[in-house]
Coordinates of C-alpha atoms in Angstrom, one line a residue:
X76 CA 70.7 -130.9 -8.7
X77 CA 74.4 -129.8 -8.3
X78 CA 74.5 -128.4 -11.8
X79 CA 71.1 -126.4 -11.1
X80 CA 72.5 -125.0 -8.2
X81 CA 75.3 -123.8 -9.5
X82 CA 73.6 -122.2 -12.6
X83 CA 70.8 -120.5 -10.2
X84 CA 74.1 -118.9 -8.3
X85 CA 75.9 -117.9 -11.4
X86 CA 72.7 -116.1 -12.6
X87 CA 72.3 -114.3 -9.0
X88 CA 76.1 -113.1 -9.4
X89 CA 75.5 -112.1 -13.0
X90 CA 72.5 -110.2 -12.5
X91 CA 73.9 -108.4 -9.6
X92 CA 76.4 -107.1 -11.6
X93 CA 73.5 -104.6 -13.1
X94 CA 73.7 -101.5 -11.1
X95 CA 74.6 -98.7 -14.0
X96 CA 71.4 -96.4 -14.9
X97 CA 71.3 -93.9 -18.0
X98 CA 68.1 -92.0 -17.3
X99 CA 68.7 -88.2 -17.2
X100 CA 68.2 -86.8 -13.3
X101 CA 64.8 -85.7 -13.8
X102 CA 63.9 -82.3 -12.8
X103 CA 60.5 -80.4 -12.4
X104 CA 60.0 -77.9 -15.3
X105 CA 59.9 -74.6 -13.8
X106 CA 56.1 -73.3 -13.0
X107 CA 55.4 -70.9 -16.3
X108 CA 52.3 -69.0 -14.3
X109 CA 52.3 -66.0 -11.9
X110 CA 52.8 -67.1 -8.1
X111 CA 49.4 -65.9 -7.3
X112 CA 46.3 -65.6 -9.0
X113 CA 45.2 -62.3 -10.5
X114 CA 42.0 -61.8 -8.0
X115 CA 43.2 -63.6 -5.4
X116 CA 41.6 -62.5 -1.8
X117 CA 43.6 -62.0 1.2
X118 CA 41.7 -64.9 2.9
X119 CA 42.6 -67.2 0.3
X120 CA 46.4 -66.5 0.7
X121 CA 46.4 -67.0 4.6
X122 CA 44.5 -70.5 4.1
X123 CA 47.4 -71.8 1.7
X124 CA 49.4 -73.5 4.0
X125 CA 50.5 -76.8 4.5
X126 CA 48.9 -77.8 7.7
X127 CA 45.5 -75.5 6.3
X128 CA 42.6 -78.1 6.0
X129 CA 40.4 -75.3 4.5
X130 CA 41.1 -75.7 0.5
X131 CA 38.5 -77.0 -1.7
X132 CA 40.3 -80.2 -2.7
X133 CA 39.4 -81.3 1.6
X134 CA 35.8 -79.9 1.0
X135 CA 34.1 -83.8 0.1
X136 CA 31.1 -83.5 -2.4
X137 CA 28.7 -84.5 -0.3
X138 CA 29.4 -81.8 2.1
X139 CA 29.1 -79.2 -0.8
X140 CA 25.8 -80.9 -2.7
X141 CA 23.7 -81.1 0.3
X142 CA 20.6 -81.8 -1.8
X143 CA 20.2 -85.7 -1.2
X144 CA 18.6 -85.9 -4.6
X145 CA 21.6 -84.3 -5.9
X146 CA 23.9 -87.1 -4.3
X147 CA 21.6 -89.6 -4.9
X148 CA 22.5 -88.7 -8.7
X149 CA 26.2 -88.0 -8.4
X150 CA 26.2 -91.2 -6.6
X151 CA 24.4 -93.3 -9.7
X152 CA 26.9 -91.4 -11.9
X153 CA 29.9 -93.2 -10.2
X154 CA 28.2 -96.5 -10.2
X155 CA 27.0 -96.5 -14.4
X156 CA 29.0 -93.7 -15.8
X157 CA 30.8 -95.5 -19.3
X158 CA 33.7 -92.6 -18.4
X159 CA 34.7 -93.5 -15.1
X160 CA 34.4 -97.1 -16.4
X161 CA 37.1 -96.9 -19.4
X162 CA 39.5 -95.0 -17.0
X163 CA 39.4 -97.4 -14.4
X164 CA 40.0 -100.5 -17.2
X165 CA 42.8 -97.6 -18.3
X166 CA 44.3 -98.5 -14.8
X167 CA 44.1 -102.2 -14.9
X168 CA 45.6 -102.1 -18.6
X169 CA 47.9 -99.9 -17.3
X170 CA 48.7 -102.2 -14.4
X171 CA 49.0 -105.4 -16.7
X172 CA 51.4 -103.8 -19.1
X173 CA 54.0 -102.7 -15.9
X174 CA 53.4 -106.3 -14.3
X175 CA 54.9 -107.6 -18.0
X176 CA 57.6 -105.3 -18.6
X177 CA 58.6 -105.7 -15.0
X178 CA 58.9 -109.4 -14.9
X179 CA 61.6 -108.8 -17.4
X180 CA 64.0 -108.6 -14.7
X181 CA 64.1 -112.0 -13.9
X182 CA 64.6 -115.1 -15.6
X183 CA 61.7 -117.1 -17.0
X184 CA 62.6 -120.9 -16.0
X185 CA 60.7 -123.0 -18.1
X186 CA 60.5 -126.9 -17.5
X187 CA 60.4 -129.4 -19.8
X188 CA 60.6 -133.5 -21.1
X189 CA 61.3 -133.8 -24.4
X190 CA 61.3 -137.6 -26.0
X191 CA 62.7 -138.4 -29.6
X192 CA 62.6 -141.6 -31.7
X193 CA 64.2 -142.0 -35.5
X194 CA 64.8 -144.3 -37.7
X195 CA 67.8 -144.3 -40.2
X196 CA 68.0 -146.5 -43.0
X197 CA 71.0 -148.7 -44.3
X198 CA 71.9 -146.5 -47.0
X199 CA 72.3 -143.5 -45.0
X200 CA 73.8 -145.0 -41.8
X201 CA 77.1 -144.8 -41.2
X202 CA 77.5 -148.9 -40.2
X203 CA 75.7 -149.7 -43.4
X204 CA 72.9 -150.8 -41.2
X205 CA 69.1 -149.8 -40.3
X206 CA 69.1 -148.2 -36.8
X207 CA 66.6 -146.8 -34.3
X208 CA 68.0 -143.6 -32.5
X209 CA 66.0 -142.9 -29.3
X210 CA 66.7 -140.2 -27.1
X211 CA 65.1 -138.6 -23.7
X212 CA 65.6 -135.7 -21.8
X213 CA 64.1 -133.2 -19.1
X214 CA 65.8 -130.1 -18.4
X215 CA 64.9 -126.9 -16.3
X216 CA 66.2 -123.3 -17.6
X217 CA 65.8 -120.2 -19.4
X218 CA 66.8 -118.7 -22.3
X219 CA 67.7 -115.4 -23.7
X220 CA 67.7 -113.6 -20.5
X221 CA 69.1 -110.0 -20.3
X222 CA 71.7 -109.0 -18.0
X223 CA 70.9 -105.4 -17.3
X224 CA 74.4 -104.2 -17.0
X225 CA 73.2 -101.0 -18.6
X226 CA 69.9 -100.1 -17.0
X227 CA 68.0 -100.9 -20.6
X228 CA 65.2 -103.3 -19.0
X229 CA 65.2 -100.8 -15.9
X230 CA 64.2 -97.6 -17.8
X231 CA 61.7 -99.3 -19.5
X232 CA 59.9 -100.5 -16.0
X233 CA 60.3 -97.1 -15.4
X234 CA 58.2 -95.6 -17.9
X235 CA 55.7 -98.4 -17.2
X236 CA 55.1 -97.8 -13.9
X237 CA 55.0 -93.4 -14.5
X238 CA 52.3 -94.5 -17.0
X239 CA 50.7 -96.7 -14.9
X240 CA 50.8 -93.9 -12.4
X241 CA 49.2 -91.4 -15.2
X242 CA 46.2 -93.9 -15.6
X243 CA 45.4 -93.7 -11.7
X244 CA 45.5 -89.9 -12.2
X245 CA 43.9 -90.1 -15.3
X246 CA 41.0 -92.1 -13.7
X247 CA 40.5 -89.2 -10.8
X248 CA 40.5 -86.3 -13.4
X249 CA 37.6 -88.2 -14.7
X250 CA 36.4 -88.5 -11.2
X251 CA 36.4 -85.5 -10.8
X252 CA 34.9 -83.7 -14.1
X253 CA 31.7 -86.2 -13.5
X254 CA 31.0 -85.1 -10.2
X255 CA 31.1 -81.4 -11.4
X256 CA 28.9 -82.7 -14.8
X257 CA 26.3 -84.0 -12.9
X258 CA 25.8 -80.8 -10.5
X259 CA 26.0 -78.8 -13.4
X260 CA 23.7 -80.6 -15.4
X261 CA 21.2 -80.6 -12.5
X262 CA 21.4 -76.9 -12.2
X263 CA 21.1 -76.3 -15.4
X264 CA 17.8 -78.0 -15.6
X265 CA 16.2 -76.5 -12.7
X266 CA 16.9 -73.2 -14.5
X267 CA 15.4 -73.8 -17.7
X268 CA 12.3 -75.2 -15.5
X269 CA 12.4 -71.9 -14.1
X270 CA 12.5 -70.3 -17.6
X271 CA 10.1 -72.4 -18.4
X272 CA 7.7 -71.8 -15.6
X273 CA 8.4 -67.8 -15.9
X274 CA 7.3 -68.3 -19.8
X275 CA 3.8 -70.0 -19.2
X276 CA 3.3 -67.1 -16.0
X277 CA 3.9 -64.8 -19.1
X278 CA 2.0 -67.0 -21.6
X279 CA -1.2 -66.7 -19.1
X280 CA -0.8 -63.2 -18.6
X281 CA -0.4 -62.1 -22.1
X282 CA -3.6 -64.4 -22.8
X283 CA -5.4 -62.4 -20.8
X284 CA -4.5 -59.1 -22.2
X285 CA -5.1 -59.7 -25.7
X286 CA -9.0 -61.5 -24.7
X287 CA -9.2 -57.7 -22.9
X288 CA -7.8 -55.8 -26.2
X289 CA -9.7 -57.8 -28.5
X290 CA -13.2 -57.4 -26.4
X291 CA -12.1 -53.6 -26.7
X292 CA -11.5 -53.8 -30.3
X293 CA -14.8 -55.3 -30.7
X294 CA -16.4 -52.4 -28.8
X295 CA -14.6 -49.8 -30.7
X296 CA -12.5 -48.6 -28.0
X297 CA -8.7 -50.4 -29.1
X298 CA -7.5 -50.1 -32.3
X299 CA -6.5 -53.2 -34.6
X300 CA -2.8 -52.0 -33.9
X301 CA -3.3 -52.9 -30.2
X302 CA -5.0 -56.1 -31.4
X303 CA -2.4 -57.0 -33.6
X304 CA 0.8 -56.0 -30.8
X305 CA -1.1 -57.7 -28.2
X306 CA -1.3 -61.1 -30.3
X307 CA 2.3 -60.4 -30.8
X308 CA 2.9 -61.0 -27.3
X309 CA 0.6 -64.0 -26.9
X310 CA 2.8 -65.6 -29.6
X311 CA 6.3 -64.9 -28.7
X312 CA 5.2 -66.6 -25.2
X313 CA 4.1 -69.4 -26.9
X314 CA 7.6 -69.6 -28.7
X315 CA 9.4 -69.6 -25.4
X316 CA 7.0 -71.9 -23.5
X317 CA 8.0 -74.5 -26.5
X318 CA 11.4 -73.9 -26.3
X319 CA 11.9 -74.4 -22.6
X320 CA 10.1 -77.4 -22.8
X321 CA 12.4 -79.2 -25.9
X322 CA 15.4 -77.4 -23.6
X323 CA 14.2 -79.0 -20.8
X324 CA 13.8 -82.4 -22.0
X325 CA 17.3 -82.3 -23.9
X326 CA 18.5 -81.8 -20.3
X327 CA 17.2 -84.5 -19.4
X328 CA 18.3 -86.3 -21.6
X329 CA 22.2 -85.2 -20.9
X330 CA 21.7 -86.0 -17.5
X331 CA 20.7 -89.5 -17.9
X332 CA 23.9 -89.8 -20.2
X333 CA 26.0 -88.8 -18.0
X334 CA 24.6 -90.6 -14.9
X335 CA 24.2 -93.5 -17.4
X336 CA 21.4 -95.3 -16.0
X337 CA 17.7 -94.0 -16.0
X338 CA 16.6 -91.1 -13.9
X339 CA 13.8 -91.5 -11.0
X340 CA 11.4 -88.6 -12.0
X341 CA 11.7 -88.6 -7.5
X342 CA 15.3 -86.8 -8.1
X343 CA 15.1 -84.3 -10.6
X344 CA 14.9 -80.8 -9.0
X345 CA 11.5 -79.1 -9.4
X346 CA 13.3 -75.6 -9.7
X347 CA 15.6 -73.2 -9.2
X348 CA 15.2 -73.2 -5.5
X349 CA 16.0 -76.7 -5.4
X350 CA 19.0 -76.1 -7.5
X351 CA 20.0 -73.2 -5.0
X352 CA 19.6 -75.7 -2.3
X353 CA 21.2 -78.3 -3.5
X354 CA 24.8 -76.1 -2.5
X355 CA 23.4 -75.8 1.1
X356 CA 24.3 -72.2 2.4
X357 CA 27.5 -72.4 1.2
X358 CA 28.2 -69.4 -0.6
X359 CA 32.1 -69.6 -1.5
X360 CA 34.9 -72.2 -2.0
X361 CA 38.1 -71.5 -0.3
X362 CA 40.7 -71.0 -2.9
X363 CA 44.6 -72.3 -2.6
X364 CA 47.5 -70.8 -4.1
X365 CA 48.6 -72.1 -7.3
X366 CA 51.6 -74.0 -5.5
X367 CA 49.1 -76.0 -3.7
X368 CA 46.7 -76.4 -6.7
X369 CA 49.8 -77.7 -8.4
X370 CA 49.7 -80.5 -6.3
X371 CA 45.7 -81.1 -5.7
X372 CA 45.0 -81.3 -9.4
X373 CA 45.0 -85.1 -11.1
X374 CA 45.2 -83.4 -14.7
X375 CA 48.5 -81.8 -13.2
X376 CA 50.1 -84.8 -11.6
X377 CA 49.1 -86.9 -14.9
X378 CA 50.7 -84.7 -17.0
X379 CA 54.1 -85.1 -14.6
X380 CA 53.9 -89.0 -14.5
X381 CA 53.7 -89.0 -18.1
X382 CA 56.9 -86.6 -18.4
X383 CA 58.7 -88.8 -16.4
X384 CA 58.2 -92.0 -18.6
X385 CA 59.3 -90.2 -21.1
X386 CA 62.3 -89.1 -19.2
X387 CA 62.7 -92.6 -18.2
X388 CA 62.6 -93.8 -22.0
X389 CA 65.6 -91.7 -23.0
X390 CA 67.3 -94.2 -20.5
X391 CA 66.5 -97.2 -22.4
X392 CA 67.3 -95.1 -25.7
X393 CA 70.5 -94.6 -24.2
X394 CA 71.0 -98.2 -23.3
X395 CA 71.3 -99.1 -26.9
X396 CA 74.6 -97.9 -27.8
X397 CA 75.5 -100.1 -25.2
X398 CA 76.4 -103.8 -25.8
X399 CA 73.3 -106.1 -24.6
X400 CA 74.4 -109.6 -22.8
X401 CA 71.9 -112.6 -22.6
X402 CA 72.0 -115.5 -21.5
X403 CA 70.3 -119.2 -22.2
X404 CA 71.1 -122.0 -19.6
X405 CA 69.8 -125.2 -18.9
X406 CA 70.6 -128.2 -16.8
X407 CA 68.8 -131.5 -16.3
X408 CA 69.5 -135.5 -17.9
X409 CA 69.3 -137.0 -20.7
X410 CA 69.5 -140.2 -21.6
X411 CA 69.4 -142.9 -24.8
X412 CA 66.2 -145.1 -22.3
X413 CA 63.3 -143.9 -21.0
X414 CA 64.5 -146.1 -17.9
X415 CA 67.9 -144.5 -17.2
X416 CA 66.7 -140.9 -17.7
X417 CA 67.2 -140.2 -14.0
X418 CA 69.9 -142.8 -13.1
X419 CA 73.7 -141.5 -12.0
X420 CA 75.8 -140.0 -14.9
X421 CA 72.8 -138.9 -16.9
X422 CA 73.5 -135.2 -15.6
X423 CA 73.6 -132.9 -18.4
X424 CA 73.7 -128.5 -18.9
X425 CA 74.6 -126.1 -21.7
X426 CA 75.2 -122.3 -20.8
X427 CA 75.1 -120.0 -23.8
X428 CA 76.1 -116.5 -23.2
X429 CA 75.8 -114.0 -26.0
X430 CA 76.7 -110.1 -26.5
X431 CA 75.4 -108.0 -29.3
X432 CA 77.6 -105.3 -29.6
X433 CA 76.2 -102.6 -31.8
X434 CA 79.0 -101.1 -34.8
X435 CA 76.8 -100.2 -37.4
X436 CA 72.9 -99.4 -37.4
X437 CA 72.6 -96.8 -40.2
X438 CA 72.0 -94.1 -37.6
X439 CA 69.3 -96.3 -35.6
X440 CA 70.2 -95.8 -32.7
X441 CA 70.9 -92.1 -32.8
X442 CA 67.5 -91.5 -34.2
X443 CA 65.7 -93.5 -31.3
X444 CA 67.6 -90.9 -29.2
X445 CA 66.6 -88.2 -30.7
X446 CA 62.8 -89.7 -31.0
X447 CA 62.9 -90.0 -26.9
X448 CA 64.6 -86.9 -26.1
X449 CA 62.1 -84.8 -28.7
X450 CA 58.9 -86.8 -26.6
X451 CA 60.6 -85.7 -23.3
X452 CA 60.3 -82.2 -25.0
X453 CA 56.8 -82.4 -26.0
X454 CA 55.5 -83.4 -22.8
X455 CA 57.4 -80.9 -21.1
X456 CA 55.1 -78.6 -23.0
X457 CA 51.9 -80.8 -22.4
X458 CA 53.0 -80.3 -18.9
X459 CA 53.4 -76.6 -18.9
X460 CA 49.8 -76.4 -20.5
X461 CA 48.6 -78.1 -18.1
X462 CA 49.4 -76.0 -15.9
X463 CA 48.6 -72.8 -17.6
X464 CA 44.8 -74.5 -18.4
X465 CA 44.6 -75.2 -14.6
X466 CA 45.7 -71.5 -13.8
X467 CA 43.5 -70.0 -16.2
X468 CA 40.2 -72.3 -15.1
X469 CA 41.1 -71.5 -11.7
X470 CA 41.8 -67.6 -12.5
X471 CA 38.6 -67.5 -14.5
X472 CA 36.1 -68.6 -11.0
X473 CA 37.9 -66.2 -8.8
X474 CA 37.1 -63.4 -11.4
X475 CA 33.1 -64.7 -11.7
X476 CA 33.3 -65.2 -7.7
X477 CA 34.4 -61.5 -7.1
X478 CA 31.9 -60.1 -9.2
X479 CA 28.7 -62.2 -9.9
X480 CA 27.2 -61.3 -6.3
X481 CA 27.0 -57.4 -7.8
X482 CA 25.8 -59.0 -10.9
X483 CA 23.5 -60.6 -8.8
X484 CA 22.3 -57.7 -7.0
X485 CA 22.2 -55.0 -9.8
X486 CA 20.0 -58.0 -11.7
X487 CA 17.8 -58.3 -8.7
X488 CA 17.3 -54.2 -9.0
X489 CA 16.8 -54.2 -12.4
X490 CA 13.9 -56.8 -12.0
X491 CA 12.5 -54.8 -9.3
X492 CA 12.7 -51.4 -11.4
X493 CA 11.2 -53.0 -14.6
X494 CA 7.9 -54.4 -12.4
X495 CA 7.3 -50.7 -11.2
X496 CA 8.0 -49.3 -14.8
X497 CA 5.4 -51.8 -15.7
X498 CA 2.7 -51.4 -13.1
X499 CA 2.7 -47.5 -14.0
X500 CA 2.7 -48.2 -18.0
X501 CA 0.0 -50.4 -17.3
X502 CA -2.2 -47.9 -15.6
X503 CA -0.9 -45.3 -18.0
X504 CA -2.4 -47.1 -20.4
X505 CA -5.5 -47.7 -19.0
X506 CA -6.2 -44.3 -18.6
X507 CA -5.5 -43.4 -22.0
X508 CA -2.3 -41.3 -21.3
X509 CA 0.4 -44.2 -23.2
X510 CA -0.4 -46.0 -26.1
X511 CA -0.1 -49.9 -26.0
X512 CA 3.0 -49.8 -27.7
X513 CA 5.0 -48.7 -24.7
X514 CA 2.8 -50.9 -22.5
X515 CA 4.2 -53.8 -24.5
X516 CA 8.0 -52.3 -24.5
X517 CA 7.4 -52.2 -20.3
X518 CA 6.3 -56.1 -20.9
X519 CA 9.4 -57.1 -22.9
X520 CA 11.5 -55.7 -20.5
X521 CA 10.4 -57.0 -17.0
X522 CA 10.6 -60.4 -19.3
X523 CA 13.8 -59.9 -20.7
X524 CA 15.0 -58.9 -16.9
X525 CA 13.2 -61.7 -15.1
X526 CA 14.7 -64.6 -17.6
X527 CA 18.3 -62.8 -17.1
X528 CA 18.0 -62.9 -13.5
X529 CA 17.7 -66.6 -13.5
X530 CA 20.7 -66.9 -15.9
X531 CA 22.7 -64.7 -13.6
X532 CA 21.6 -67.1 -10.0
X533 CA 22.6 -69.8 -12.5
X534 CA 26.1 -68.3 -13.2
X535 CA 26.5 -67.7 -9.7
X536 CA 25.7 -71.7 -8.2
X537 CA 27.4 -73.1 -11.7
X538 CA 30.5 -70.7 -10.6
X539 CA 30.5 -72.4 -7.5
X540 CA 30.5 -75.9 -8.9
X541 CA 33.2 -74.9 -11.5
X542 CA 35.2 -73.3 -9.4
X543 CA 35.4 -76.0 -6.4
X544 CA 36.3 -78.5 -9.8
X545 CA 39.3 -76.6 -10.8
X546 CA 41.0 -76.1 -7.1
X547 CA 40.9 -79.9 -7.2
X548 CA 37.9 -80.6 -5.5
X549 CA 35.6 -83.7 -6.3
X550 CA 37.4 -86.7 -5.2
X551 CA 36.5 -87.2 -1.8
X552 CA 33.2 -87.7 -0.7
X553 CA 33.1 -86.1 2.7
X554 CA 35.6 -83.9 4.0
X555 CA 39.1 -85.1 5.3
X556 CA 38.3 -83.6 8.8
X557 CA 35.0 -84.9 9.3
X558 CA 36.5 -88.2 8.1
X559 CA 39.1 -88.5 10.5
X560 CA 36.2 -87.6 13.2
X561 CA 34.3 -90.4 12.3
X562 CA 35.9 -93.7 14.7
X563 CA 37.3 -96.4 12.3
X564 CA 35.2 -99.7 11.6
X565 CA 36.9 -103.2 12.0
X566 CA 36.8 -105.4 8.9
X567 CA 35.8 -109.0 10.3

């Protein structure tokens, strides 16, 4: 016991001795977008502030979808999604691999009893005799341990644990993108069911007229032109009617992928007004400054981590010109008898140091240099895009935001104008003063208008969800404020 002690405090002094580090000072690449975003509103530049609860990133989901169908479903979709389930085994792999690299700092002490029993034969022996050689022992050590004198096993925890840390944000980007899929999926479905609905409306309609244009062909009065246009009509409905239907079953069908588990028919909106409900009456997402979004974006803070274990590696790139000390050490008894294996003077210890000093590598070790500092390098730029992507995404909403509600409105007009220009075509027609031809061209258009108007309220709810994704928003399911207002609950 007097020799383990002693080895147990040399290998404490020893590996205090490791205190020298060779990663480069990291530094955060400058930002390579503007300081503020092109249609950036006055409003949105007083609310960036540090103490300013108002950015998207505090707004939770469930306080955005207020439709409890819709979280019912974004709620399944973090249960069964296959996504969110690799990213969070990411983490745990992630997790494992820093837990190994970092018990590389310490010795592994390894126990064991090792018996041996040989025979030699007369004409081999040395006394010209048959022997019997026993031996016993049991000794407690380790072996090939690394003193980090030079930082080496350091930098490499390093880069573990950024990478580990790259995982966790890797798993909230993902977070985060689902919860926008699933609203977006779910809007886009109770648009084409408007589509759809709009196209059998129009399919009834245009039924109707051609049964009246072909009693009036029968009686002389409508020509087999008018016959023919108004069949026209009556089959280009039917074309959309089974178009919207296939669209709306392939939607669906993405939903229940991304939700991953089967969809109560209970939950699916019934239409657009569902879908325009399902954002409550908030019109807008406040938007932060890109400093801020900087910070509130997993994608972002991912793309850092990962610059930093590559920063880290040059460190243990570094190390490597550097002579590398282990050691092996071991201390227990040993003994001839089974009997006398733990008996007074039995003791027993070997202590192996050995340094690998590096001379000549054929340019090895250069070359691993380079290798990390040209990784460093591409991540930088991985990191820069990043940020660029996030700036454009983010630059992209505001412009939608500041213009879809005139989209919106001039949409609404046109639908409005094309109804009247139809109503008089129609009784034009009826009177014999327009031919059938421009009744039709009055029909196309209040279509054409009416199925654009449902794109643009689609564009302008989808916008919304978009938008309130790229300022980071997504993670939390209620908002941080109404959160801290709720009283805590005691765990038994």
């Amino acid at each position: 016991m007097k020799h383990l002690r002693t080895l147990i405090l040399s290998l404490a002094l020893t590996a205090g001795l490791g205190g020298c580090s060779l990663i480069p000072a990291y530094e955060r690449p400058a930002s390579p977008v503007p300081a503020a975003f092109p249609l950036a509103r006055a409003s949105d530049t007083e609310a960036d502030s540090a103490t300013s609860a108002n950015t998207a990133a505090d707004i939770g989901w469930r306080d955005l979808f207020a439709n409890p169908h819709l979280q019912q479903l974004v709620g399944l979709a973090l249960d069964n999604n296959r996504d969110l389930r690799v990213a969070i085994l990411n983490i745990e792999q992630s997790r494992a691999q820093f837990r190994i690299q970092d018990a590389a700092r310490l010795p592994t002490l390894d126990a064991s009893g090792i018996g041996s029993v040989s025979r030699s034969p007369a004409d081999v022996s040395t006394t010209g005799q048959a022997g019997i050689l026993r031996q016993y022992s049991s000794t407690l050590g380790f072996s090939a341990y690394e003193l980090d004198l030079f930082g080496r096993v350091r930098s490499l925890n390093a880069q573990a644990l950024q990478q580990f840390l790259a995982s966790e944000e890797a798993r909230r980007s993902t977070h985060i993108s689902l919860v926008a899929e699933v609203a977006n999926d779910y809007l886009t479905l109770a648009a084409d069911q408007e589509r759809l609905k709009l196209a059998q409306r129009t399919l009834q309609s245009q039924r109707d007229s051609y049964g009246l244009t072909k009693r009036k062909a029968d009686l002389g009065i409508a020509s087999d032109l008018d016959l023919r246009q108004a069949q026209t009509t009556v089959e280009s409905a039917r074309v959309d009617v089974a178009r919207y239907t296939s669209q709306i079953a392939q939607d669906r069908n993405a939903l229940a992928l991304v939700v991953g588990a089967t969809i109560p028919d209970a939950l699916l909106p019934s239409g657009l007004e569902d879908a325009l409900a399902a954002l409550g009456n908030r019109g807008d997402v406040p938007a932060s400054l890109p400093s801020t979004l900087m910070q509130r974006r997993p994608d972002v803070l991912q793309a850092e981590h990962q610059l930093e274990a590559a920063n880290a590696n040059i460190g243990a790139a570094r190390a490597a010109f550097y002579p590398r000390i282990s050691l092996t050490a071991n201390a227990g008894t040993t003994s001839s008898a089974l009997s006398g294996l733990f008996k007074g003077g039995s003791g027993s210890w070997t202590f192996e140091p050995q340094i690998n000093l590096p001379i000549f590598d054929g340019g090895s070790n250069r070359a691993n240099l380079d290798l990390a500092r040209i990784d460093r390098d591409i991540y930088v730029a991985q990191y820069e895009k990043t940020i660029q992507t996030a700036f454009r995404e983010v630059a992209d909403g505001l412009a939608v935001r500041d213009t879809i509600q005139g989209q919106l409105e001039a949409q609404t007009a046109l639908v409005e104008a094309s109804a009247e220009s139809y109503q008089l075509s129609e009784a034009r027609f009826q009177r014999g003063v327009d031919s059938y031809l421009q009744l039709l061209d009055a029909q196309r258009s209040l279509y054409a208008a009416q199925q654009n108007l449902i794109g643009t309220q689609l564009t302008r709810v989808s916008n919304l969800v978009t938008l309130y994704k790229a300022l980071g928003g997504g993670w939390s399911d209620v908002s941080k404020m109404a959160a801290a207002a709720q009283p805590a609950v005691t765990q038994p």
